[in-house]
Amino acid sequence: MTMRTIYRNAILIPIVFAALTGCQDSITNTTAPSESLKPRFSAFPGSNGKIAYRGENGGIYTIDADGSDATELISVGSGPAWSPDGTRLAFYSPADGNNEIYVMEADGSGPTQLTSSTSVSLSNPSWSPDGSKIAFQNDSDGKIYVMDSDGNNVTALSDGPDSWPTWSPDGTRIAFSSVRDAGQSAIYVMDAAGTNETRLTNDAGWDDYDPGWSPDGSKIIFTRSVSTGGLADIYVMSASGMSVTNITNSSDLHEVSPAWSPDGTKIAFIRNDGVNVDLHYMSSSGSGQTNITSTPAGEGNPDWQPLPSTGTCIFGPTVYTRGKGTPVQVTEQITATPSNYVIDLDDLASQGADAVVRLNGVLILDGRGTTGEIGPRHHTIAVTLIASNVLEVEVRGKKGSVLQVKICSAG
């Protein structure tokens, strides 16, 4: 099944797991300790996940804010942007000859090209808060576009020349930078439909670019530099363009590419001290600047992983463990208030799981090893439940393999 088919079938999304080979056994199920619904890779304490960024070698990495667990996800790519649920990344890459927009899973698996053009360059994707759309810039015609998150229905929103689109948390507006007025870069906002364009910054002699909304939507952070060239600082202002404040205010450093943490208490950014170009973070007021990476070649484009709201779980987490004997299918009867839910599947292992899961007779997991994926699999799947539901789980392969399943409200 293609990525386009997966996204069009938004009710039940089949996910393919890698297989474990070996003897076939019966399975047992146990109830796991209760936990919040969040991506497997969100290891940083608190309400913030990993930071994705462009690494010094031109690939996309994730890292914890304490500098640990730096992991390359893909070797060629820039502009990583987390999906609202923190399980996927949009990015752009010249892998097919010119920059196109792609998406991949949080662990770097399943990279899928969403756009396909022969003579234009696309960059800087940004997800809508509900995950249904992706805005991006066309570097060739200078316009901002939006498309469905499966790559369909591409539509121009602005006349340009514009760049760096970013969605407001409520999904009603898009902030961006533009040089449409006398070549000076300034911060603008427009409605999500591309109407009511409004200029927010208008300070002669300064270029303002790369805006980002605070999680509560009350502020916009951005980079400002002297129009004639020179060092850059990070500024913050109200969402209406008032109370513009320099929060880095350094005389000999170049600080760019700010990105809020999901809880709004920190800001990741890139700092160039003339020797190293490294990833840092600071408090939202600009204090406590902390180095995360240390490489001379330089990083870029940080984005902080959001964590989904914790939903009320109506089933599980239940762990199905393979025992000795003939494989069996476990059937669970699940009562629910009819509504939208999320089913969370985690193999709790490093090799992938050989399992089949059906919900109300619809196949939502067939882990027969068709993808060759390795590493912990952790997927959240949007589902719609009725009053009475039937969940069927069959785990196969090596004795001791496990699959954890839980179903929670959509949050």
CSV table of C-alpha atoms in Angstrom, one decimal:
chain,number,residue,atom,x,y,z
A,1,MET,CA,0.0,0.0,0.0
A,2,THR,CA,1.4,3.4,-0.9
A,3,MET,CA,1.7,6.3,1.5
A,4,ARG,CA,-1.0,8.1,-0.5
A,5,THR,CA,-3.4,5.3,0.1
A,6,ILE,CA,-2.6,5.1,3.8
A,7,TYR,CA,-3.4,8.8,4.3
A,8,ARG,CA,-6.6,8.7,2.3
A,9,ASN,CA,-7.8,5.8,4.5
A,10,ALA,CA,-7.7,7.9,7.6
A,11,ILE,CA,-10.1,5.8,9.7
A,12,LEU,CA,-8.0,2.6,9.9
A,13,ILE,CA,-4.4,2.8,8.8
A,14,PRO,CA,-2.5,-0.5,8.1
A,15,ILE,CA,1.0,-0.5,9.5
A,16,VAL,CA,3.6,-3.1,8.5
A,17,PHE,CA,6.0,-4.4,11.1
A,18,ALA,CA,9.2,-6.3,10.4
A,19,ALA,CA,9.1,-10.0,11.2
A,20,LEU,CA,10.9,-12.2,13.7
A,21,THR,CA,11.7,-15.6,12.3
A,22,GLY,CA,11.7,-18.8,14.3
A,23,CYS,CA,9.3,-21.4,15.8
A,24,GLN,CA,5.6,-20.6,16.2
A,25,ASP,CA,4.0,-20.4,19.6
A,26,SER,CA,0.9,-19.7,21.5
A,27,ILE,CA,0.5,-16.2,23.1
A,28,THR,CA,-0.5,-14.9,26.5
A,29,ASN,CA,-1.6,-11.5,27.5
A,30,THR,CA,-0.9,-9.4,30.5
A,31,THR,CA,-1.7,-5.9,31.5
A,32,ALA,CA,1.2,-3.5,31.5
A,33,PRO,CA,1.6,-0.6,33.9
A,34,SER,CA,-0.4,2.5,32.8
A,35,GLU,CA,1.5,5.1,30.9
A,36,SER,CA,0.9,8.3,28.8
A,37,LEU,CA,0.3,8.0,25.1
A,38,LYS,CA,3.4,9.4,23.6
A,39,PRO,CA,6.0,8.5,20.9
A,40,ARG,CA,8.5,5.8,21.9
A,41,PHE,CA,11.4,8.1,21.0
A,42,SER,CA,10.4,10.9,23.3
A,43,ALA,CA,13.0,10.3,26.1
A,44,PHE,CA,13.7,13.8,27.3
A,45,PRO,CA,12.1,14.4,30.8
A,46,GLY,CA,9.0,16.6,31.0
A,47,SER,CA,6.7,17.6,28.2
A,48,ASN,CA,9.3,18.0,25.5
A,49,GLY,CA,10.6,15.3,23.1
A,50,LYS,CA,13.6,15.1,20.9
A,51,ILE,CA,15.1,18.0,18.9
A,52,ALA,CA,15.4,17.3,15.1
A,53,TYR,CA,18.0,19.2,13.2
A,54,ARG,CA,20.2,19.2,10.1
A,55,GLY,CA,23.5,17.7,11.1
A,56,GLU,CA,27.0,18.8,10.1
A,57,ASN,CA,27.2,16.2,7.3
A,58,GLY,CA,23.9,17.3,5.7
A,59,GLY,CA,21.7,14.6,7.1
A,60,ILE,CA,18.8,14.9,9.6
A,61,TYR,CA,19.4,13.9,13.2
A,62,THR,CA,17.5,13.8,16.5
A,63,ILE,CA,19.1,14.5,19.9
A,64,ASP,CA,18.0,14.9,23.5
A,65,ALA,CA,18.2,18.4,24.9
A,66,ASP,CA,21.0,17.3,27.2
A,67,GLY,CA,23.2,16.4,24.2
A,68,SER,CA,22.8,12.6,24.5
A,69,ASP,CA,21.5,10.0,22.0
A,70,ALA,CA,22.3,11.9,18.8
A,71,THR,CA,21.0,9.7,16.0
A,72,GLU,CA,21.1,10.1,12.3
A,73,LEU,CA,17.7,9.4,10.7
A,74,ILE,CA,18.5,10.1,7.0
A,75,SER,CA,21.7,11.0,5.3
A,76,VAL,CA,20.5,13.8,3.0
A,77,GLY,CA,17.9,16.3,4.1
A,78,SER,CA,17.1,19.7,5.7
A,79,GLY,CA,14.3,21.6,7.4
A,80,PRO,CA,12.9,18.8,9.6
A,81,ALA,CA,9.4,19.6,11.0
A,82,TRP,CA,7.7,17.4,13.5
A,83,SER,CA,4.1,16.3,12.9
A,84,PRO,CA,1.7,17.5,15.6
A,85,ASP,CA,1.6,14.1,17.2
A,86,GLY,CA,5.4,13.8,17.3
A,87,THR,CA,5.4,10.5,15.3
A,88,ARG,CA,6.6,11.8,11.9
A,89,LEU,CA,8.9,14.3,10.3
A,90,ALA,CA,8.4,16.3,7.2
A,91,PHE,CA,11.6,17.6,5.5
A,92,TYR,CA,13.1,18.5,2.1
A,93,SER,CA,15.8,16.7,0.3
A,94,PRO,CA,17.5,16.9,-3.2
A,95,ALA,CA,17.6,13.1,-3.3
A,96,ASP,CA,15.9,13.0,-6.7
A,97,GLY,CA,17.9,15.9,-8.2
A,98,ASN,CA,16.0,19.0,-6.8
A,99,ASN,CA,14.6,19.7,-3.4
A,100,GLU,CA,11.3,17.9,-2.8
A,101,ILE,CA,9.1,17.5,0.3
A,102,TYR,CA,9.2,14.2,2.1
A,103,VAL,CA,7.9,12.6,5.3
A,104,MET,CA,9.3,9.8,7.4
A,105,GLU,CA,8.7,8.1,10.7
A,106,ALA,CA,10.2,9.5,13.9
A,107,ASP,CA,12.9,6.8,13.7
A,108,GLY,CA,13.8,7.6,10.1
A,109,SER,CA,12.0,4.7,8.6
A,110,GLY,CA,9.7,4.9,5.6
A,111,PRO,CA,10.8,8.0,3.9
A,112,THR,CA,8.2,8.9,1.3
A,113,GLN,CA,8.3,11.6,-1.3
A,114,LEU,CA,5.2,13.8,-1.3
A,115,THR,CA,6.0,16.2,-4.2
A,116,SER,CA,7.4,15.6,-7.6
A,117,SER,CA,8.6,18.4,-9.7
A,118,THR,CA,11.2,18.7,-12.5
A,119,SER,CA,12.2,22.3,-12.5
A,120,VAL,CA,11.5,23.9,-9.1
A,121,SER,CA,13.0,23.7,-5.6
A,122,LEU,CA,10.7,23.3,-2.5
A,123,SER,CA,11.7,23.7,1.1
A,124,ASN,CA,10.8,24.5,4.7
A,125,PRO,CA,7.6,22.4,5.3
A,126,SER,CA,5.3,23.1,8.2
A,127,TRP,CA,2.4,21.0,9.5
A,128,SER,CA,-1.0,22.3,10.3
A,129,PRO,CA,-1.9,21.7,14.0
A,130,ASP,CA,-4.4,19.0,13.1
A,131,GLY,CA,-1.8,17.2,10.9
A,132,SER,CA,-4.0,17.3,7.8
A,133,LYS,CA,-1.9,19.8,5.8
A,134,ILE,CA,1.6,20.8,5.1
A,135,ALA,CA,2.6,24.3,4.1
A,136,PHE,CA,5.9,24.9,2.3
A,137,GLN,CA,7.8,27.4,0.2
A,138,ASN,CA,8.6,27.3,-3.5
A,139,ASP,CA,12.1,28.7,-3.9
A,140,SER,CA,11.6,29.0,-7.6
A,141,ASP,CA,8.5,31.2,-7.8
A,142,GLY,CA,8.8,32.6,-4.3
A,143,LYS,CA,5.3,31.6,-3.2
A,144,ILE,CA,4.0,29.7,-0.2
A,145,TYR,CA,1.9,26.7,-0.9
A,146,VAL,CA,-0.2,24.2,1.1
A,147,MET,CA,-1.1,20.6,0.4
A,148,ASP,CA,-2.8,17.7,2.1
A,149,SER,CA,-0.4,15.7,4.2
A,150,ASP,CA,-0.4,13.0,1.6
A,151,GLY,CA,0.8,15.4,-1.1
A,152,ASN,CA,-2.5,15.9,-2.8
A,153,ASN,CA,-4.3,19.2,-3.6
A,154,VAL,CA,-1.3,21.5,-3.8
A,155,THR,CA,-2.5,25.1,-3.7
A,156,ALA,CA,-0.7,28.5,-3.8
A,157,LEU,CA,-1.4,30.7,-0.8
A,158,SER,CA,0.7,33.8,-1.5
A,159,ASP,CA,2.0,35.8,-4.4
A,160,GLY,CA,5.5,36.2,-2.9
A,161,PRO,CA,8.4,36.5,-2.7
A,162,ASP,CA,7.8,34.7,0.6
A,163,SER,CA,9.4,32.1,2.8
A,164,TRP,CA,9.4,30.2,6.2
A,165,PRO,CA,5.7,29.5,6.6
A,166,THR,CA,4.7,28.4,10.1
A,167,TRP,CA,1.2,27.6,11.4
A,168,SER,CA,-0.4,29.2,14.4
A,169,PRO,CA,-1.3,26.7,17.1
A,170,ASP,CA,-5.0,27.1,16.5
A,171,GLY,CA,-4.6,26.5,12.8
A,172,THR,CA,-6.2,29.8,11.7
A,173,ARG,CA,-3.1,31.7,10.6
A,174,ILE,CA,0.3,31.3,9.0
A,175,ALA,CA,3.2,33.5,9.8
A,176,PHE,CA,5.9,33.9,7.2
A,177,SER,CA,8.7,36.2,6.1
A,178,SER,CA,8.7,38.2,2.9
A,179,VAL,CA,10.8,40.6,0.9
A,180,ARG,CA,7.9,42.0,-1.1
A,181,ASP,CA,8.3,45.5,0.2
A,182,ALA,CA,11.5,47.2,-1.1
A,183,GLY,CA,13.5,44.0,-0.6
A,184,GLN,CA,13.5,44.3,3.2
A,185,SER,CA,12.7,41.0,4.9
A,186,ALA,CA,9.8,41.3,7.4
A,187,ILE,CA,7.4,39.1,9.3
A,188,TYR,CA,3.9,38.8,8.0
A,189,VAL,CA,0.8,36.8,8.9
A,190,MET,CA,-2.1,35.6,6.8
A,191,ASP,CA,-5.2,33.5,7.3
A,192,ALA,CA,-4.8,29.8,6.6
A,193,ALA,CA,-6.6,30.3,3.3
A,194,GLY,CA,-4.0,32.9,2.2
A,195,THR,CA,-6.2,36.0,2.8
A,196,ASN,CA,-5.8,39.0,5.0
A,197,GLU,CA,-2.0,39.3,4.7
A,198,THR,CA,-0.7,41.7,7.4
A,199,ARG,CA,2.8,43.0,8.0
A,200,LEU,CA,4.0,42.7,11.6
A,201,THR,CA,7.5,44.0,11.6
A,202,ASN,CA,8.6,47.2,9.9
A,203,ASP,CA,11.9,48.4,11.3
A,204,ALA,CA,14.1,50.1,8.7
A,205,GLY,CA,17.6,48.7,8.3
A,206,TRP,CA,16.7,45.3,9.7
A,207,ASP,CA,15.8,41.9,8.1
A,208,ASP,CA,13.4,39.7,10.0
A,209,TYR,CA,12.9,36.1,9.0
A,210,ASP,CA,12.2,32.5,10.2
A,211,PRO,CA,9.2,33.1,12.5
A,212,GLY,CA,7.8,30.6,15.0
A,213,TRP,CA,4.7,30.7,17.1
A,214,SER,CA,4.8,30.1,20.8
A,215,PRO,CA,2.8,27.0,21.9
A,216,ASP,CA,0.0,29.1,23.3
A,217,GLY,CA,-0.2,31.3,20.2
A,218,SER,CA,0.5,34.6,22.1
A,219,LYS,CA,4.0,35.3,20.8
A,220,ILE,CA,6.1,34.9,17.7
A,221,ILE,CA,9.9,34.4,17.8
A,222,PHE,CA,12.1,35.3,14.8
A,223,THR,CA,15.6,36.0,13.7
A,224,ARG,CA,16.7,39.6,13.0
A,225,SER,CA,19.9,40.8,11.4
A,226,VAL,CA,21.2,44.1,9.9
A,227,SER,CA,20.0,44.5,6.3
A,228,THR,CA,23.5,45.3,5.1
A,229,GLY,CA,24.8,42.0,6.5
A,230,GLY,CA,26.3,41.2,9.9
A,231,LEU,CA,25.4,39.4,13.0
A,232,ALA,CA,21.9,38.1,13.9
A,233,ASP,CA,20.0,37.9,17.2
A,234,ILE,CA,16.8,36.2,18.2
A,235,TYR,CA,13.8,38.4,19.0
A,236,VAL,CA,10.3,37.8,20.3
A,237,MET,CA,7.2,39.8,19.9
A,238,SER,CA,3.5,39.5,20.6
A,239,ALA,CA,1.4,37.8,17.9
A,240,SER,CA,0.1,41.2,16.9
A,241,GLY,CA,3.6,42.5,16.3
A,242,MET,CA,3.9,44.6,19.5
A,243,SER,CA,6.6,44.5,22.2
A,244,VAL,CA,9.5,43.5,20.0
A,245,THR,CA,12.3,42.3,22.3
A,246,ASN,CA,15.9,41.1,21.7
A,247,ILE,CA,16.4,38.0,23.9
A,248,THR,CA,19.9,37.0,22.9
A,249,ASN,CA,21.4,40.5,22.5
A,250,SER,CA,24.9,39.4,21.8
A,251,SER,CA,27.5,41.7,20.2
A,252,ASP,CA,29.8,39.0,18.7
A,253,LEU,CA,27.6,35.9,18.0
A,254,HIS,CA,25.4,34.9,15.2
A,255,GLU,CA,22.2,33.4,16.5
A,256,VAL,CA,19.5,32.1,14.2
A,257,SER,CA,16.7,29.5,13.6
A,258,PRO,CA,14.8,29.6,16.9
A,259,ALA,CA,12.3,26.8,17.7
A,260,TRP,CA,10.0,26.7,20.8
A,261,SER,CA,9.9,23.7,23.0
A,262,PRO,CA,6.3,22.2,23.2
A,263,ASP,CA,5.8,23.4,26.8
A,264,GLY,CA,6.9,26.9,25.9
A,265,THR,CA,9.7,27.1,28.5
A,266,LYS,CA,12.7,26.7,26.2
A,267,ILE,CA,13.9,27.7,22.8
A,268,ALA,CA,16.3,25.7,20.6
A,269,PHE,CA,18.5,27.7,18.2
A,270,ILE,CA,21.8,27.7,16.3
A,271,ARG,CA,24.7,29.8,17.5
A,272,ASN,CA,27.8,30.7,15.5
A,273,ASP,CA,30.7,31.9,17.6
A,274,GLY,CA,33.1,32.2,14.6
A,275,VAL,CA,34.6,28.8,15.2
A,276,ASN,CA,31.7,26.4,15.8
A,277,VAL,CA,28.1,26.5,14.5
A,278,ASP,CA,26.2,24.5,17.1
A,279,LEU,CA,22.8,23.6,18.4
A,280,HIS,CA,21.9,25.3,21.7
A,281,TYR,CA,18.8,25.9,23.8
A,282,MET,CA,17.9,28.7,26.3
A,283,SER,CA,15.0,29.6,28.4
A,284,SER,CA,12.1,31.5,26.7
A,285,SER,CA,13.5,34.7,28.2
A,286,GLY,CA,16.9,34.2,26.6
A,287,SER,CA,18.7,33.2,29.8
A,288,GLY,CA,20.7,30.0,30.5
A,289,GLN,CA,22.1,29.4,27.0
A,290,THR,CA,23.2,25.8,26.9
A,291,ASN,CA,25.3,24.1,24.3
A,292,ILE,CA,23.9,20.8,22.9
A,293,THR,CA,26.3,19.9,20.1
A,294,SER,CA,29.9,20.8,19.4
A,295,THR,CA,31.1,20.5,15.8
A,296,PRO,CA,32.9,23.0,13.6
A,297,ALA,CA,31.0,22.2,10.4
A,298,GLY,CA,27.7,23.4,11.8
A,299,GLU,CA,24.1,22.3,12.4
A,300,GLY,CA,20.9,24.0,11.4
A,301,ASN,CA,17.1,23.9,11.2
A,302,PRO,CA,16.1,22.7,14.7
A,303,ASP,CA,12.6,21.7,15.6
A,304,TRP,CA,11.4,20.4,18.9
A,305,GLN,CA,9.2,17.3,19.0
A,306,PRO,CA,5.7,17.7,20.4
A,307,LEU,CA,4.1,15.1,22.5
A,308,PRO,CA,0.4,14.2,22.0
A,309,SER,CA,-2.0,15.0,24.8
A,310,THR,CA,-2.5,12.2,27.2
A,311,GLY,CA,-5.8,10.5,26.3
A,312,THR,CA,-8.0,8.4,28.5
A,313,CYS,CA,-7.2,4.8,27.8
A,314,ILE,CA,-10.2,2.4,27.5
A,315,PHE,CA,-8.1,-0.7,26.8
A,316,GLY,CA,-4.6,-1.7,28.0
A,317,PRO,CA,-1.8,-1.3,27.8
A,318,THR,CA,-1.9,-5.0,27.4
A,319,VAL,CA,1.2,-7.0,26.5
A,320,TYR,CA,0.8,-10.2,24.4
A,321,THR,CA,3.8,-12.6,25.0
A,322,ARG,CA,4.5,-15.6,22.8
A,323,GLY,CA,4.8,-18.9,24.7
A,324,LYS,CA,5.5,-22.4,23.5
A,325,GLY,CA,3.0,-24.2,21.3
A,326,THR,CA,0.7,-23.6,18.3
A,327,PRO,CA,0.0,-19.9,17.6
A,328,VAL,CA,-3.4,-18.8,18.7
A,329,GLN,CA,-5.5,-15.7,18.1
A,330,VAL,CA,-6.6,-13.8,21.2
A,331,THR,CA,-10.0,-12.0,20.9
A,332,GLU,CA,-10.8,-9.0,23.1
A,333,GLN,CA,-14.3,-7.5,23.5
A,334,ILE,CA,-14.0,-3.7,23.9
A,335,THR,CA,-16.9,-1.4,24.9
A,336,ALA,CA,-16.5,2.2,24.0
A,337,THR,CA,-18.4,5.5,23.7
A,338,PRO,CA,-18.6,5.9,19.9
A,339,SER,CA,-15.9,8.4,19.0
A,340,ASN,CA,-12.4,8.8,17.6
A,341,TYR,CA,-9.6,6.9,19.3
A,342,VAL,CA,-6.0,6.1,18.9
A,343,ILE,CA,-4.7,2.5,19.0
A,344,ASP,CA,-1.0,2.3,20.0
A,345,LEU,CA,1.1,-0.7,19.0
A,346,ASP,CA,4.6,-1.2,20.4
A,347,ASP,CA,6.7,-4.4,19.9
A,348,LEU,CA,8.9,-3.5,23.0
A,349,ALA,CA,11.9,-5.1,21.2
A,350,SER,CA,14.7,-4.2,18.8
A,351,GLN,CA,14.0,-6.7,16.0
A,352,GLY,CA,10.4,-5.8,15.1
A,353,ALA,CA,7.3,-7.9,15.6
A,354,ASP,CA,5.7,-10.7,13.6
A,355,ALA,CA,2.0,-10.1,14.5
A,356,VAL,CA,-1.4,-9.7,13.0
A,357,VAL,CA,-4.0,-7.3,14.5
A,358,ARG,CA,-7.6,-6.8,13.4
A,359,LEU,CA,-10.1,-4.3,14.7
A,360,ASN,CA,-13.8,-5.1,14.0
A,361,GLY,CA,-12.7,-7.4,11.2
A,362,VAL,CA,-10.4,-4.8,9.5
A,363,LEU,CA,-6.7,-5.6,9.3
A,364,ILE,CA,-4.6,-2.8,10.9
A,365,LEU,CA,-1.3,-4.6,11.3
A,366,ASP,CA,0.3,-7.3,9.3
A,367,GLY,CA,3.9,-7.7,10.4
A,368,ARG,CA,5.1,-10.4,8.0
A,369,GLY,CA,8.5,-8.8,7.5
A,370,THR,CA,7.7,-7.2,4.1
A,371,THR,CA,9.5,-3.9,5.0
A,372,GLY,CA,12.7,-5.1,6.5
A,373,GLU,CA,12.5,-2.5,9.2
A,374,ILE,CA,14.6,-2.9,12.4
A,375,GLY,CA,14.5,-1.1,15.7
A,376,PRO,CA,11.7,-0.4,18.1
A,377,ARG,CA,8.4,-0.1,16.3
A,378,HIS,CA,5.9,2.3,18.0
A,379,HIS,CA,2.9,3.4,15.9
A,380,THR,CA,-0.2,5.3,16.8
A,381,ILE,CA,-3.2,4.7,14.5
A,382,ALA,CA,-6.4,6.8,14.2
A,383,VAL,CA,-9.5,4.6,14.5
A,384,THR,CA,-13.2,5.2,15.0
A,385,LEU,CA,-14.9,2.9,17.6
A,386,ILE,CA,-18.5,1.9,17.9
A,387,ALA,CA,-20.3,0.8,21.1
A,388,SER,CA,-19.1,-2.8,20.9
A,389,ASN,CA,-15.8,-3.7,19.3
A,390,VAL,CA,-13.7,-6.8,18.6
A,391,LEU,CA,-9.9,-6.7,18.8
A,392,GLU,CA,-8.0,-9.8,17.5
A,393,VAL,CA,-4.3,-10.2,18.1
A,394,GLU,CA,-2.1,-13.0,16.8
A,395,VAL,CA,1.7,-12.9,17.6
A,396,ARG,CA,4.0,-15.3,15.8
A,397,GLY,CA,7.7,-16.0,15.6
A,398,LYS,CA,10.3,-16.6,18.4
A,399,LYS,CA,9.2,-17.5,21.9
A,400,GLY,CA,9.2,-14.5,24.2
A,401,SER,CA,8.4,-11.9,21.6
A,402,VAL,CA,5.9,-9.3,22.7
A,403,LEU,CA,3.4,-6.8,21.4
A,404,GLN,CA,1.9,-4.1,23.5
A,405,VAL,CA,-1.5,-2.8,22.6
A,406,LYS,CA,-3.6,0.0,24.1
A,407,ILE,CA,-6.5,2.1,22.9
A,408,CYS,CA,-7.0,5.7,24.1
A,409,SER,CA,-9.2,8.6,23.4
A,410,ALA,CA,-7.9,10.9,20.7
A,411,GLY,CA,-7.0,13.5,23.3
